[in-house]
Tab-separated table of C-alpha atoms and ligand atoms in Angstrom:
chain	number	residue	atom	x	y	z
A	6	UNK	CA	31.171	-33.037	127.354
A	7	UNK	CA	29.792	-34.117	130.980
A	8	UNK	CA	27.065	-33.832	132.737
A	9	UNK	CA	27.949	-32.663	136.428
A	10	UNK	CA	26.690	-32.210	139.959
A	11	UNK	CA	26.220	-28.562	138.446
A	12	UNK	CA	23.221	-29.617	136.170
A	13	UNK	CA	21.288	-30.713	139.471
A	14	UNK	CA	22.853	-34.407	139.490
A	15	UNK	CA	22.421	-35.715	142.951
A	16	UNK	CA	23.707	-39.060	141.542
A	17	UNK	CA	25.935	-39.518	138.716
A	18	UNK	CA	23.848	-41.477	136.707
A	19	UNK	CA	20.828	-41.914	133.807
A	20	UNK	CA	17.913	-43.821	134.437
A	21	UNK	CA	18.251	-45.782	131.163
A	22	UNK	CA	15.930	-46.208	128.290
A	23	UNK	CA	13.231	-49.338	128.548
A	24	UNK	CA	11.154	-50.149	125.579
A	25	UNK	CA	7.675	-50.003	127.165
A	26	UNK	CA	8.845	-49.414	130.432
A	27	UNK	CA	9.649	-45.381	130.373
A	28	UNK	CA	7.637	-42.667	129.811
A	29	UNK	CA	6.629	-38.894	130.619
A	30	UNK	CA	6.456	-40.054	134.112
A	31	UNK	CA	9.099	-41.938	134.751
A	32	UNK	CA	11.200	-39.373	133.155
A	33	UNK	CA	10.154	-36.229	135.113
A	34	UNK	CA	10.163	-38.306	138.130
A	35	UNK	CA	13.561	-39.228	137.632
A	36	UNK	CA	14.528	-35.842	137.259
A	37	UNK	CA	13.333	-34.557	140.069
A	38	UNK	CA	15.136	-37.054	142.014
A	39	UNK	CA	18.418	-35.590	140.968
A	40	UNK	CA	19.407	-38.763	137.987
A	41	UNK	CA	18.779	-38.439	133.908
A	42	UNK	CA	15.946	-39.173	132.957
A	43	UNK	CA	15.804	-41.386	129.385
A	44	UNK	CA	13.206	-43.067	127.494
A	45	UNK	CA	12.979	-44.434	123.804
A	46	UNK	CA	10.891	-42.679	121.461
A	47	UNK	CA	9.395	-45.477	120.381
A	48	UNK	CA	7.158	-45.879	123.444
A	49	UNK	CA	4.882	-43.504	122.084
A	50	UNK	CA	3.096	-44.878	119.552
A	51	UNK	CA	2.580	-42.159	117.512
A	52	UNK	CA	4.515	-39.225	116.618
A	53	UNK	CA	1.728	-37.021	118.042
A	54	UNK	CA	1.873	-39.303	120.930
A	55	UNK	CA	5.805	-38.512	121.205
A	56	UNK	CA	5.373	-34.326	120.690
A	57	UNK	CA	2.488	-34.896	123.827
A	58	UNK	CA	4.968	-36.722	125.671
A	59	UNK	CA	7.679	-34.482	125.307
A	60	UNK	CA	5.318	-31.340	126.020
A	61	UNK	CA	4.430	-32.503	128.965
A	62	UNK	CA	7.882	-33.311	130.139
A	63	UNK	CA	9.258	-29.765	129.260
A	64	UNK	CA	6.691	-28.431	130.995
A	65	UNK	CA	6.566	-29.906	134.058
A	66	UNK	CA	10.418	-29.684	134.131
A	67	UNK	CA	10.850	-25.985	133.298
A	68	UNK	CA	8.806	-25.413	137.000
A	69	UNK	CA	11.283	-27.793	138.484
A	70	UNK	CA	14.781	-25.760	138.903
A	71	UNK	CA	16.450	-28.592	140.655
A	72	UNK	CA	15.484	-31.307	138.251
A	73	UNK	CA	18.253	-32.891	136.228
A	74	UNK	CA	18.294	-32.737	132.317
A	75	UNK	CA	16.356	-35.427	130.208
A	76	UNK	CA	16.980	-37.483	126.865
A	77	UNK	CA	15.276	-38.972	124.587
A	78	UNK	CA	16.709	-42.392	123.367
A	79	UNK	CA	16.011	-42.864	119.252
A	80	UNK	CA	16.578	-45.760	117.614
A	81	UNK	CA	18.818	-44.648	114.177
A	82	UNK	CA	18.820	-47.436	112.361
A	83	UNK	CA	17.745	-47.087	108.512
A	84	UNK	CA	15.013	-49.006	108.900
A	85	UNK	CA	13.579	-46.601	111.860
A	86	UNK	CA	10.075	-45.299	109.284
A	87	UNK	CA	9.561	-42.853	112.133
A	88	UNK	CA	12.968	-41.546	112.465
A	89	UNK	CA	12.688	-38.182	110.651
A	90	UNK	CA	9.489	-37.273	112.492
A	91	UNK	CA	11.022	-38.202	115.972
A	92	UNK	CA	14.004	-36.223	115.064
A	93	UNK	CA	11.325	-33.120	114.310
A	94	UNK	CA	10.032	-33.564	117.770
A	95	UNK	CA	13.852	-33.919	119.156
A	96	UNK	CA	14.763	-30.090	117.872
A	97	UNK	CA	11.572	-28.891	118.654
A	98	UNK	CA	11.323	-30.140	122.378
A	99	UNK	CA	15.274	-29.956	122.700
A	100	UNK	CA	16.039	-32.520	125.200
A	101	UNK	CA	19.384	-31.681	126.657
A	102	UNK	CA	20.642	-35.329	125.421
A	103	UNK	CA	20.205	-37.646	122.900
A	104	UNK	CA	21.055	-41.245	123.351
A	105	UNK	CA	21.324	-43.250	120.055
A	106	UNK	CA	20.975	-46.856	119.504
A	107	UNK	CA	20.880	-49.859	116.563
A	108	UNK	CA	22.616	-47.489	113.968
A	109	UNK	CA	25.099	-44.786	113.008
A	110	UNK	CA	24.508	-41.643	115.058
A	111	UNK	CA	25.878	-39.612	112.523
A	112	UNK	CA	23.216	-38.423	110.709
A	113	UNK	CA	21.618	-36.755	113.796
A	114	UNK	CA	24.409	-35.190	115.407
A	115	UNK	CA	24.442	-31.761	113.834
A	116	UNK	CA	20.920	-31.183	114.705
A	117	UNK	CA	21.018	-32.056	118.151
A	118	UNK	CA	24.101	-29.765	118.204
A	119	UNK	CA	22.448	-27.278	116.765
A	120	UNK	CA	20.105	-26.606	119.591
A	121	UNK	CA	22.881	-27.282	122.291
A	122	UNK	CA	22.117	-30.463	122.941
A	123	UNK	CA	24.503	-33.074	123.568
A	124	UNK	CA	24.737	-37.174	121.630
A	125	UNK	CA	25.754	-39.977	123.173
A	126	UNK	CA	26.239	-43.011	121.188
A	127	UNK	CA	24.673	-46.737	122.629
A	128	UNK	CA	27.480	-49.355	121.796
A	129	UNK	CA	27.926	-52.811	122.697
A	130	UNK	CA	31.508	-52.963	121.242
A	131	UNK	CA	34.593	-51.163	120.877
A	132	UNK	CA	34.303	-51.302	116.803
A	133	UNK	CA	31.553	-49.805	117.521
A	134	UNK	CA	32.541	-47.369	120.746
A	135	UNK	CA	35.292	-46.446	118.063
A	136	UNK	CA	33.110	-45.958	115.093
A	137	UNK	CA	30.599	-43.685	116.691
A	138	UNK	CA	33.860	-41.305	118.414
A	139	UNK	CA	34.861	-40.862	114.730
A	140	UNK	CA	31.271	-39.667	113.926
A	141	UNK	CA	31.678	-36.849	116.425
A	142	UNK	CA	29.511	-37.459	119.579
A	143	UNK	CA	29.594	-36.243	123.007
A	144	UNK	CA	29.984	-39.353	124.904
A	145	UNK	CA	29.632	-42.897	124.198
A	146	UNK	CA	26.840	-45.709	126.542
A	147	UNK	CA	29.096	-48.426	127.029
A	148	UNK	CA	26.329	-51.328	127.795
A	149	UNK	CA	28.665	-54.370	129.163
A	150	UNK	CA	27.627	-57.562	129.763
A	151	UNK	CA	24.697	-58.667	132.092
A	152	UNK	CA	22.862	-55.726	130.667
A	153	UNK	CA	18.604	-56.023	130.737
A	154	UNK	CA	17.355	-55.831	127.276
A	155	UNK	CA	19.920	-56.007	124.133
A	156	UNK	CA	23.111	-56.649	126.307
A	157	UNK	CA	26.497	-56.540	125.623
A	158	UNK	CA	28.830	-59.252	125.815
A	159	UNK	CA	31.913	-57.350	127.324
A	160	UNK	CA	32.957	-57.339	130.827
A	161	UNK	CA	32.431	-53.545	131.970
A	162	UNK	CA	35.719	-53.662	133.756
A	163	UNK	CA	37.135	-54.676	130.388
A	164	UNK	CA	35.459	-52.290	128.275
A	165	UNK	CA	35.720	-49.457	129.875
A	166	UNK	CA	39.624	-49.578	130.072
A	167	UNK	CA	39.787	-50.308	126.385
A	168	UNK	CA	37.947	-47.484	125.522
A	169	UNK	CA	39.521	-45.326	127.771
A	170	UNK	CA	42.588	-45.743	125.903
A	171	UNK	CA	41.324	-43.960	123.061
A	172	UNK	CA	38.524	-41.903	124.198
A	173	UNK	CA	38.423	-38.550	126.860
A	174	UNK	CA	34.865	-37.664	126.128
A	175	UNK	CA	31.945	-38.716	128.190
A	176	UNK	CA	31.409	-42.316	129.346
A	177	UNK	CA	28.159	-43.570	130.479
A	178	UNK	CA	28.402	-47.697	131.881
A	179	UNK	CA	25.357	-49.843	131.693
A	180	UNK	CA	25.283	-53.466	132.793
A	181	UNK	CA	24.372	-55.151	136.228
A	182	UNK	CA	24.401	-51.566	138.118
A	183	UNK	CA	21.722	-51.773	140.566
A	184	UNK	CA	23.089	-50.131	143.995
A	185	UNK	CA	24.728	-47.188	145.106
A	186	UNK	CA	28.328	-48.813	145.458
A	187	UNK	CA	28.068	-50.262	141.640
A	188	UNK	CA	27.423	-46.716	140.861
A	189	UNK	CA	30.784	-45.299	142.697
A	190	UNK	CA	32.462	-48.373	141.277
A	191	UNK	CA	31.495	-47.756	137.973
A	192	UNK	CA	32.892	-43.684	138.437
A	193	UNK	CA	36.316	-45.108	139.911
A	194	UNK	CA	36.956	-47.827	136.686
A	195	UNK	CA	36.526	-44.165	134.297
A	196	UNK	CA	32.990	-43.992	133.871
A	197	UNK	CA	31.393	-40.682	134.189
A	198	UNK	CA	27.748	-42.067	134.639
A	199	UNK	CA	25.909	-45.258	135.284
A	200	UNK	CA	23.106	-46.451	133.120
A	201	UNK	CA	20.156	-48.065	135.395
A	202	UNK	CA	17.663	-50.273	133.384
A	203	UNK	CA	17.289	-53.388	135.449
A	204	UNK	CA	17.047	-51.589	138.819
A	205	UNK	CA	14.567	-49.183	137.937
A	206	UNK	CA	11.951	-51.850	136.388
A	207	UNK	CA	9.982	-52.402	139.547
A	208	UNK	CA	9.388	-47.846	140.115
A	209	UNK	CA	6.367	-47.207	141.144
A	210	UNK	CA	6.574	-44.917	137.653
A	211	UNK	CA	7.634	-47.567	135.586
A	212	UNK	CA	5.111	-48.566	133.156
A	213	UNK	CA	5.444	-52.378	133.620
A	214	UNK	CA	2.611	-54.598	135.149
A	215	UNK	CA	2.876	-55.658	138.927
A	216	UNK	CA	3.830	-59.195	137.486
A	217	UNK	CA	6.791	-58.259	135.961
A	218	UNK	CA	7.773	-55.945	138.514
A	219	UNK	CA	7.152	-58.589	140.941
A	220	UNK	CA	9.025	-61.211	138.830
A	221	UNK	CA	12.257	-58.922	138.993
A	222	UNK	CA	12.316	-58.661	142.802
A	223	UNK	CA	12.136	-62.227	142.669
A	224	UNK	CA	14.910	-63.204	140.291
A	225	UNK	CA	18.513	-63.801	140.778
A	226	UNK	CA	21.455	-63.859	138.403
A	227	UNK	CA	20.796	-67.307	137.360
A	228	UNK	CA	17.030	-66.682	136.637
A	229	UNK	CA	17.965	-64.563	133.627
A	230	UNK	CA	18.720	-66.302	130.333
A	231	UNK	CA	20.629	-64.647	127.069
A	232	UNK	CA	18.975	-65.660	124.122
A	233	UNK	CA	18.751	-64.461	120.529
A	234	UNK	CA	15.325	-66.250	119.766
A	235	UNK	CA	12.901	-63.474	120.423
A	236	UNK	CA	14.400	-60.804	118.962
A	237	UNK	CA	17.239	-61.917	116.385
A	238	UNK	CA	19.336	-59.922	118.497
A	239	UNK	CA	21.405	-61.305	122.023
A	240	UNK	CA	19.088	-60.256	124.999
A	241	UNK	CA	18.692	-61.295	128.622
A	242	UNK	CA	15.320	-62.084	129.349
A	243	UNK	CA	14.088	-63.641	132.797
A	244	UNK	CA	13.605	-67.275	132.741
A	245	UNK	CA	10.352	-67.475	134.020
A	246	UNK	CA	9.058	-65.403	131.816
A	247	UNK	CA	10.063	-67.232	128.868
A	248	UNK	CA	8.538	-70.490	130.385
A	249	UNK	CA	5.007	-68.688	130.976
A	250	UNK	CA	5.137	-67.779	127.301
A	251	UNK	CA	5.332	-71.319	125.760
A	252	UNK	CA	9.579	-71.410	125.685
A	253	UNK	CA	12.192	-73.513	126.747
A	254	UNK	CA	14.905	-72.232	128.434
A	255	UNK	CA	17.389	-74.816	127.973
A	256	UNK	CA	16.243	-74.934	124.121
A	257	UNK	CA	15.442	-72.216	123.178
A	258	UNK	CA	16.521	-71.995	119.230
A	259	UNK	CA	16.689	-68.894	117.257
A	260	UNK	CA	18.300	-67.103	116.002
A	261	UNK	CA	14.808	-64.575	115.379
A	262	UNK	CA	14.063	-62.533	112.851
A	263	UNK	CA	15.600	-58.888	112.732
A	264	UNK	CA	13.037	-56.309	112.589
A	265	UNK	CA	13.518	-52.761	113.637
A	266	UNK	CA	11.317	-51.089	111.015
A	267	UNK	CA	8.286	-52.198	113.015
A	268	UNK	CA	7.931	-51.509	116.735
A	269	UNK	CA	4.408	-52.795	116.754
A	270	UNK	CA	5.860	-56.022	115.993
A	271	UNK	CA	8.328	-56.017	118.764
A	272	UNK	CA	5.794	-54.983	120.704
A	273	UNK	CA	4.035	-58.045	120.969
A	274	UNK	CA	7.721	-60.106	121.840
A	275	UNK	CA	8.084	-57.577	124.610
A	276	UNK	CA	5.192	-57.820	125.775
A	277	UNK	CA	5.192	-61.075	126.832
A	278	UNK	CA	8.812	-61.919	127.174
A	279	UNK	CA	10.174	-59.754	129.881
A	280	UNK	CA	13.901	-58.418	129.889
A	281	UNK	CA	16.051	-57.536	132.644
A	282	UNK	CA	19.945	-58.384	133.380
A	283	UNK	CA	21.903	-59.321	135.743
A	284	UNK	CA	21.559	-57.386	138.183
A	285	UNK	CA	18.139	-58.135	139.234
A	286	UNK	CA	19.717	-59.734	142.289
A	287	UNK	CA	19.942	-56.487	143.876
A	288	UNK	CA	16.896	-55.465	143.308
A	289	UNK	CA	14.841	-54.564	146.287
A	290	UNK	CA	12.186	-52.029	145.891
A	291	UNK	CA	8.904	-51.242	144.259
A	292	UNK	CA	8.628	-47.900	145.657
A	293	UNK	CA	8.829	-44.370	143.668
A	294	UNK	CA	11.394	-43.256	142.202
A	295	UNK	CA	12.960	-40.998	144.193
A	296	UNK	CA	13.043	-43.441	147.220
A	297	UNK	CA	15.347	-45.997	144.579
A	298	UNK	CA	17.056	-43.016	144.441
A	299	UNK	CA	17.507	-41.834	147.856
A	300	UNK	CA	18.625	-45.845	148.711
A	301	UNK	CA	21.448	-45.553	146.185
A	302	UNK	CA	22.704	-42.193	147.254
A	303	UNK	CA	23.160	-43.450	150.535
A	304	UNK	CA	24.981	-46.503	149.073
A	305	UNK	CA	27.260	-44.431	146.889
A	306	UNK	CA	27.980	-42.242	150.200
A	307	UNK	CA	28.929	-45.239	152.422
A	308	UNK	CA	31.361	-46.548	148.787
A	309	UNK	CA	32.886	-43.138	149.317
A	310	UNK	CA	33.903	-43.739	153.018
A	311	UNK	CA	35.382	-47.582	152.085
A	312	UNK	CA	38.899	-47.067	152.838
A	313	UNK	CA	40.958	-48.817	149.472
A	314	UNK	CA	43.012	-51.188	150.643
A	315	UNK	CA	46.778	-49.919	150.390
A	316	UNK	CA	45.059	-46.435	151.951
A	317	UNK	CA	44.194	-48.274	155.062
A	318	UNK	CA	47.545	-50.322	155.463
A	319	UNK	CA	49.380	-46.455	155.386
A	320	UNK	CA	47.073	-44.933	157.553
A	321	UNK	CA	47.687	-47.509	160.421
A	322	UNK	CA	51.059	-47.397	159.612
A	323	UNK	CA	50.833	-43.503	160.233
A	324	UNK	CA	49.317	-43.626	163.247
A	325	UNK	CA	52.168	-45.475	164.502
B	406	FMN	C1	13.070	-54.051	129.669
B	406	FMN	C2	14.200	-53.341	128.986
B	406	FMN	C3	13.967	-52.631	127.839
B	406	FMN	C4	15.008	-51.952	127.191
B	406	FMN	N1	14.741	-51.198	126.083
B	406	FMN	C5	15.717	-50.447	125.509
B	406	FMN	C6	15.416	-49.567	124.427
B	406	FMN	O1	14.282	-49.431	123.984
B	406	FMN	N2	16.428	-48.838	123.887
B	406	FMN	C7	17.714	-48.945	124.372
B	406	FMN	O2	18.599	-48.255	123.855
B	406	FMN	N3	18.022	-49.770	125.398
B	406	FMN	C8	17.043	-50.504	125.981
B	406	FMN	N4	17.334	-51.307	127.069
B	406	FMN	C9	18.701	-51.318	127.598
B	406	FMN	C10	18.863	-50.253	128.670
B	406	FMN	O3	18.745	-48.963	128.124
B	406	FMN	C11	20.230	-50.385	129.386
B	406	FMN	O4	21.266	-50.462	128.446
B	406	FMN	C12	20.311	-51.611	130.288
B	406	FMN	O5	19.088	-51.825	130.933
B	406	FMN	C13	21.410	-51.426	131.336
B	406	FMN	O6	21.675	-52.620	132.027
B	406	FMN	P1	20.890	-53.128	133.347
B	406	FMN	O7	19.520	-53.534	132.889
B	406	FMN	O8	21.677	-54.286	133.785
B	406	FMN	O9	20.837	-52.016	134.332
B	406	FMN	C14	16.320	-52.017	127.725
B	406	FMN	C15	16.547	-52.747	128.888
B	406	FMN	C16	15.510	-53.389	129.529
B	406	FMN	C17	15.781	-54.138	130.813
């Protein structure tokens, strides 16, 4: 099942979950600008935290009839304590999609279908891209390499053509997309919709402090270092960030212990150790949301008008 310029998209694409980075704000705001909105449950603290959050963003939203749908991102994995209780406030609040990740999203998928809302899976491989397609979701988050946070380590012009092969539902790429023509690239390899992490850090409704915010604009592609040490789990993390936290880059051990069951405790890693991929390169603006926005539409517009390569040769030869 898609999501289409019908639901209000004005770009095809989800402003992707970021532990401690999204909430209520960032979400409506996104929204409004005419991309899916996404954050992970787990940024509320509290389960009453979450059913505030989630009021507030179905309220605000059902005044808004040209905003685009919103999902909440829950982490399934069997060691999530709070997963029931999130997945109360899921069919109570009914976000229009679900975005799974760490675990099986089988156990949730009836619900959310239930209520008419749509699951997409979060996979960083095709075992696993195949695995969740047998479980019977909507669409599958292909996050390919370069990715901000837990990346993948697959090429997303590879992975999207190997999943392709087997898959005609949904398909959402994540990994290094920070412009408007990355976007419209991303739609012409197969995807359906671009995930936007990375990009959307510095928003003015992003709940990151100026210095990280700051540190992205700054940062390149070689500033961002893949490392299992903080987290037990491959992520890309910016380098100087890890250096203003007491590690060393070029040493930096691991691998870390594993611990989903407790977000407080990841807390403190992420609070310190900032994440962000790729594609921070491209990164330009600490402005709201809807001007990131506005910037990329006019980028996907003008990767619209590129003439392809063979087109161009027959056109001239047309003319002739
Ligand atoms: C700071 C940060 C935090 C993230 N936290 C989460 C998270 O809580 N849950 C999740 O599924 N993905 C998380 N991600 C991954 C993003 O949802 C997305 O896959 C990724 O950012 C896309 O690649 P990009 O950063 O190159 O745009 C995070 C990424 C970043 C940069």
């Amino acid at each position: 099942m898609h999501f289409a310029s019908d639901q209000n998209l004005t770009l095809p694409a989800i402003a992707a979950p970021m532990f401690l980075i999204s909430g209520p704000e960032m979400v409506i705001a996104a929204s409004k600008a005419g991309i899916i909105g996404a954050f992970p449950t787990p940024n509320a603290r509290t389960s009453e935290i979450l059913d505030d959050w989630m009021a507030q963003i179905t309220t605000t939203l059902a005044a808004e009839p040209n905003a685009a749908p919103w999902a909440a991102n829950l982490v399934v994995h069997r060691s999530n304590p709070r997963l029931a209780e999130d997945v109360a406030c899921v069919v109570k609040y009914k976000p229009p999609l679900v975005i799974t990740a760490l675990g099986s999203p089988a156990e949730i998928i009836e619900q959310v279908h239930s209520y008419g809302g749509l699951v997409y899976a979060d996979v960083n491989s095709v075992a696993f891209a195949r695995k969740a397609a047998a479980a019977g979701v909507d669409g599958l988050v292909l996050v390919g390499a370069g990715a901000g946070g837990h990346t993948g380590q697959i090429a997303g012009f590879a992975f999207v053509e190997e999943v392709r092969k087997f898959w005609d539902g949904a398909i959402v790429l994540g990994g290094a997309i920070s412009s408007g023509h990355a976007i419209r690239a991303a739609e012409v390899l197969g995807a359906d919709l671009a995930y936007l992490g990375t990009s959307l850090i510095p928003c003015e409704e992003s709940l990151a402090v100026q210095e990280y915010k700051q540190m992205v604009l700054d940062a390149g592609a070689e500033d961002i270092i893949p490392s299992n040490a903080i987290t037990g789990v491959t992520a890309n993390w910016l380098k100087q960030s890890l250096i203003n936290a007491g590690h060393d880059p070029d040493n930096m051990g691991g691998p870390g212990k594993i611990n989903f069951a407790d977000p407080q405790n990841d807390r403190k890693a992420w609070k310190h150790v900032w994440a962000a991929g790729q594609g921070v390169g491209a990164v330009t603006q600490n402005a709201p949301i809807a001007d990131i926005i506005s910037r990329m539409g006019a980028e996907y517009d003008d990767a619209i008008k590129l003439p392809a390569f063979g087109r161009n040769a027959g056109d001239d030869n047309d003319q002739r």
